[in-house]
Structure formats: C-alpha cells, structure tokens
Coordinates of C-alpha atoms in Angstrom, one line a residue:
M1 CA -2.9 -0.7 157.4
Q2 CA -0.8 0.8 159.5
K3 CA -1.3 4.7 160.5
D4 CA 0.9 4.7 163.1
A5 CA 2.8 8.0 161.3
R6 CA 5.8 7.2 163.8
D7 CA 9.0 6.4 162.2
L8 CA 10.2 2.4 163.5
L9 CA 13.6 3.8 164.2
D10 CA 12.8 6.4 166.4
V11 CA 10.0 4.2 168.5
I12 CA 12.6 1.3 169.2
K13 CA 15.1 4.2 170.0
A14 CA 12.8 5.7 172.7
E15 CA 11.7 2.6 173.8
L16 CA 15.3 1.8 174.8
E17 CA 16.2 5.3 176.0
F18 CA 12.6 4.1 178.5
L19 CA 13.4 1.4 179.4
E20 CA 16.8 2.6 180.4
S21 CA 16.1 5.5 182.2
G22 CA 14.2 3.4 184.6
G23 CA 10.8 4.0 183.3
Y24 CA 9.3 0.8 184.1
E25 CA 10.2 0.3 187.4
R26 CA 7.8 4.2 188.3
T27 CA 4.9 2.9 185.7
A28 CA 4.9 -0.1 188.2
G29 CA 5.3 1.7 191.3
E30 CA 2.3 3.9 190.0
S31 CA -0.1 0.6 189.5
W32 CA -1.9 -1.9 191.2
R33 CA -0.5 -4.1 188.4
P34 CA 3.5 -5.2 186.6
A35 CA 4.2 -2.7 184.0
F36 CA 3.8 -4.7 181.1
I37 CA 6.5 -4.1 178.1
F38 CA 5.2 -1.6 175.1
E39 CA 2.2 -1.9 176.9
D40 CA 3.1 0.7 179.2
S41 CA 5.1 2.6 177.0
P42 CA 5.7 5.5 175.2
A43 CA 6.4 3.0 172.4
C44 CA 1.9 2.1 172.5
V45 CA 0.2 3.6 170.1
N46 CA -2.0 4.3 172.7
Y47 CA 0.2 4.8 175.8
G48 CA -1.8 8.5 177.3
R49 CA -5.1 8.2 174.8
G50 CA -6.9 6.8 177.6
Q51 CA -11.0 6.0 177.0
D52 CA -10.0 6.3 173.0
P53 CA -7.8 3.5 172.3
L54 CA -6.6 2.7 168.2
P55 CA -6.6 -0.9 167.5
C56 CA -3.2 -2.2 167.6
S57 CA -3.3 -2.0 163.7
D58 CA -2.6 1.0 163.7
C59 CA 1.0 1.1 166.0
A60 CA 4.3 0.8 164.4
L61 CA 5.2 -1.8 165.7
I62 CA 3.3 -4.1 164.3
Q63 CA 5.8 -4.2 161.3
L64 CA 7.8 -6.4 163.8
V65 CA 5.0 -9.2 164.6
P66 CA 5.3 -12.0 162.6
F67 CA 1.9 -12.3 160.9
E68 CA -0.1 -15.1 162.2
F69 CA 0.1 -13.0 165.1
R70 CA -1.0 -10.2 164.3
S71 CA -5.1 -10.0 165.0
S72 CA -4.3 -11.3 169.1
P73 CA -5.4 -9.7 171.1
I74 CA -1.9 -8.1 172.0
P75 CA 0.3 -8.2 168.7
C76 CA 3.6 -7.0 170.6
R77 CA 3.6 -9.7 173.0
H78 CA 4.6 -11.7 169.8
I79 CA 7.8 -10.4 168.6
P80 CA 10.2 -13.1 168.5
F81 CA 13.6 -12.1 170.5
N82 CA 16.3 -14.2 169.4
T83 CA 17.3 -17.6 166.7
Q84 CA 15.4 -19.4 169.9
W85 CA 12.2 -17.0 169.1
E86 CA 11.7 -16.1 172.5
T87 CA 8.9 -13.5 172.7
L88 CA 7.1 -11.8 175.8
D89 CA 4.2 -14.1 175.9
S90 CA 6.9 -16.3 176.3
L91 CA 9.2 -14.6 178.9
Y92 CA 6.3 -13.6 180.8
R93 CA 5.5 -17.4 181.8
Y94 CA 8.8 -17.8 182.6
A95 CA 10.8 -15.8 183.3
D96 CA 11.4 -12.8 186.2
R97 CA 11.9 -8.5 185.6
R98 CA 15.1 -9.4 185.4
E99 CA 16.0 -11.9 182.6
I100 CA 12.9 -9.7 180.7
E101 CA 14.2 -6.7 180.9
K102 CA 17.6 -8.1 179.8
A103 CA 16.3 -10.1 176.7
V104 CA 14.4 -7.1 176.1
R105 CA 17.5 -4.5 176.1
E106 CA 19.3 -6.6 173.9
W107 CA 16.7 -7.2 171.6
L108 CA 16.0 -2.9 171.1
Q109 CA 20.1 -2.7 171.0
D110 CA 21.0 -5.1 167.5
T111 CA 17.6 -4.1 166.4
V112 CA 18.4 -0.4 166.4
T113 CA 22.1 -1.4 164.9
R114 CA 20.4 -3.0 161.6
L115 CA 17.6 -0.8 161.1
E116 CA 20.9 1.8 160.9
N117 CA 22.2 0.2 159.2
E118 CA 20.2 -1.1 156.4
R119 CA 19.2 2.7 156.0
K120 CA 22.5 3.5 156.3
I121 CA 22.7 1.5 153.1
S122 CA 19.6 2.4 151.7
R123 CA 20.5 6.1 151.7
Q124 CA 24.7 5.1 150.1
L125 CA 22.8 2.4 147.2
N126 CA 20.4 5.9 146.1
E127 CA 23.7 7.8 146.0
L128 CA 24.4 5.7 143.3
S129 CA 22.0 5.0 141.5
A130 CA 21.6 9.2 141.4
N131 CA 24.9 9.6 140.6
G132 CA 25.7 8.8 136.5
N133 CA 29.7 7.6 137.7
P134 CA 29.9 7.5 141.6
T135 CA 32.7 8.1 143.2
E136 CA 35.1 5.5 144.5
N137 CA 34.5 7.0 147.7
A138 CA 30.9 6.3 147.7
R139 CA 31.1 2.5 146.3
G140 CA 33.5 2.3 149.6
A141 CA 31.2 3.1 152.0
A142 CA 28.0 1.5 150.4
M143 CA 30.8 -1.7 150.7
N144 CA 31.7 -1.8 154.2
V145 CA 28.5 -1.0 155.6
N146 CA 28.4 -3.5 158.6
L147 CA 24.8 -4.6 157.7
Q148 CA 23.8 -7.9 159.3
P149 CA 22.2 -10.4 156.2
K150 CA 19.1 -11.8 157.9
C151 CA 15.6 -13.5 157.2
A152 CA 13.6 -11.9 154.5
N153 CA 10.6 -12.0 157.4
P154 CA 10.9 -8.1 158.8
A155 CA 9.5 -10.5 162.0
C156 CA 12.0 -13.1 161.8
P157 CA 15.4 -12.4 164.4
N158 CA 17.3 -15.6 162.4
A159 CA 20.4 -14.0 160.7
F160 CA 21.7 -15.4 157.3
S161 CA 24.1 -18.5 158.0
W162 CA 24.9 -21.4 154.7
S163 CA 24.7 -23.9 157.1
K164 CA 20.4 -23.2 158.5
G165 CA 18.9 -24.4 155.5
G166 CA 16.1 -22.2 154.4
K167 CA 14.9 -20.9 150.5
F168 CA 16.8 -18.3 147.8
F169 CA 15.0 -16.5 146.2
R170 CA 15.9 -13.8 143.2
F171 CA 13.8 -11.1 141.3
R172 CA 14.4 -8.6 138.8
T173 CA 13.2 -5.6 141.2
E174 CA 15.0 -2.8 138.6
P175 CA 17.1 -2.8 134.9
N176 CA 20.6 -2.7 135.5
P177 CA 20.8 -0.9 138.7
P178 CA 25.1 -0.1 139.7
G179 CA 25.1 -1.8 143.2
I180 CA 22.4 -3.7 144.7
T181 CA 22.6 -6.0 148.1
D182 CA 22.2 -9.6 148.2
T183 CA 22.2 -11.9 151.0
T184 CA 25.6 -11.7 152.2
G185 CA 25.3 -8.3 152.8
E186 CA 28.1 -7.1 149.5
L187 CA 27.3 -4.7 147.7
L188 CA 27.4 -6.0 143.6
R189 CA 27.2 -4.5 140.4
G190 CA 26.5 -6.1 136.7
V191 CA 23.9 -8.3 138.1
H192 CA 21.3 -7.1 135.4
G193 CA 19.0 -5.8 138.9
V194 CA 18.8 -9.1 140.1
K195 CA 18.4 -9.2 144.2
H196 CA 19.0 -12.3 146.5
F197 CA 16.5 -12.9 149.1
W198 CA 16.8 -15.4 151.8
L199 CA 14.0 -17.4 154.6
C200 CA 14.8 -19.0 156.7
D201 CA 13.8 -22.7 157.3
R202 CA 11.0 -21.8 159.8
C203 CA 9.7 -18.7 157.6
S204 CA 10.0 -20.7 154.1
H205 CA 7.5 -23.4 155.9
V206 CA 4.9 -20.9 156.6
F207 CA 6.0 -18.3 154.2
T208 CA 6.6 -17.1 150.2
L209 CA 8.4 -14.1 148.4
V210 CA 6.6 -12.8 145.4
C211 CA 7.9 -9.7 143.4
T212 CA 4.8 -7.2 141.9
E213 CA 5.3 -4.0 140.2
L214 CA 3.4 -2.1 143.3
D215 CA 4.6 -3.1 146.3
G216 CA 7.7 -4.7 145.8
V217 CA 9.0 -8.0 146.9
V218 CA 6.4 -9.0 149.7
L219 CA 5.9 -11.9 152.1
K220 CA 3.0 -13.9 150.7
L221 CA 1.3 -17.0 153.4
V222 CA 2.0 -19.7 151.5
A223 CA -1.2 -21.9 150.6
H224 CA -1.4 -25.6 152.2
D225 CA -3.4 -28.1 150.0
V226 CA -6.5 -28.8 152.1
P227 CA -8.4 -32.3 151.3
S228 CA -11.6 -32.2 150.4
A229 CA -14.4 -33.6 151.5
E230 CA -14.7 -36.2 148.7
S231 CA -11.6 -37.0 148.4
V232 CA -11.3 -38.0 152.7
T233 CA -12.1 -42.0 152.6
E234 CA -14.6 -43.4 155.0
L235 CA -13.3 -45.9 157.7
P236 CA -14.7 -49.4 157.6
A237 CA -17.4 -49.2 160.4
A238 CA -16.0 -51.0 163.4

C-alpha cells in the first residue's frame, strides 16, 4: 500500500517547477553520472533520505505506473507519457536529453491540467450532491469544465475516442445522484446513478473494471485461462 502522504498533484507541480528551473542540470553537474528524471528530483520519495530508502511502492508516483511494472526495480521509468506509450525506459534507449526533457515537460503539463480538471469537476459534483436544489450557476460550471476524458486506467494516457475501440463499462455507484459524468466528460442528470467508464483497446486486453461497495470502481487484471498439463496433447515422437 502506498505510504507517501504527499498529494500527487503537488508532486507533479513540484516536478514541473524543478525541471523548468534547471534542477536536473545542477544535479548532473554535481554527480559523476547523468541525472535521472524523477529519481534525482524531489519527486522521488527517497530524495535526500540517504542510507534508509523507502520502497518505490510507497511513492506517490506509483499511482501512475501500469500495474505490470509496479514491481520492477525502478517503476517510475515505466510511466507512459503519450499515446505511443513512450516511457523513460524507452526514451533513455534512443532519445537525447533535450528530447527526453521535452517529452517529460509536455506530460507534466498535461497531467497537471488533467488532475486539476478532475478535482474541479469532483468538487462541483459534490456541491450538486450536497444541495437539494443546486443553482443554475453550479450546474453550468460543472457542465463547462474542460475535462479531457481518457482511459479508466490511471496510468494510461489514451484520450477517449469512439474510433479507438476498447471496452465500455456501466456501474451504479450511488442511488439517484443529481449529476454524474460519463466517458464524454459531460454532466448527466436523471440517469439513476449510472456511471460510464472506458478502457482503451490496449488496456482492455490486460484489465477489466469491477465495482465493490468498499473500494468503488477499481482495475482488475484479466484472468487468462491457461491449459492444464492434462489438456496438452503430446506430439508423436519423430
């Protein structure tokens, strides 16, 4: 379980400020090796800890790492930055420092915008839920949030598109709320508490979505059937 008490949005904003202020240039100048994104900045949960490092699973950034890479030696190198699923792990193999920092900067800016919009619409939905008769201003504000809908996998950057295939899910998460959002990012009313979610084509082959009373809507790995030893047909000897 993640034990980093830092807010993810604050961590992303601080990382963007660190990058734009030349923090990695200073770090690289003080070391015998090139500076590594995230690992050599205050975004890392172990920044400045010295001899008593925490596991990467405790870091706030682990929320953005695809599940299949969360147990890797350096999980943050597998955070996808764009729809081509470029990561630090791949960029370190073929891109120069300028290209890497450009990709990271654009991702940080997009992530700040996305997280801020998600929280803005969440606050407005809470206001709608709290007020028995929400004002038209509150309704209009929630309707006009510039929220870019995306894959329900938090670690996936794919924006929603009807042409991208994937899989849709519908869950009744609360009884008769006054307003909820669907995969198009628009506020809906009078839909009996049903929320819509979308997994992109790639993620839908790895994950499914389930809804529980305790945790709400969560990702779950798809269980692929593996043939048992008894079901394997032996080939005749040559």
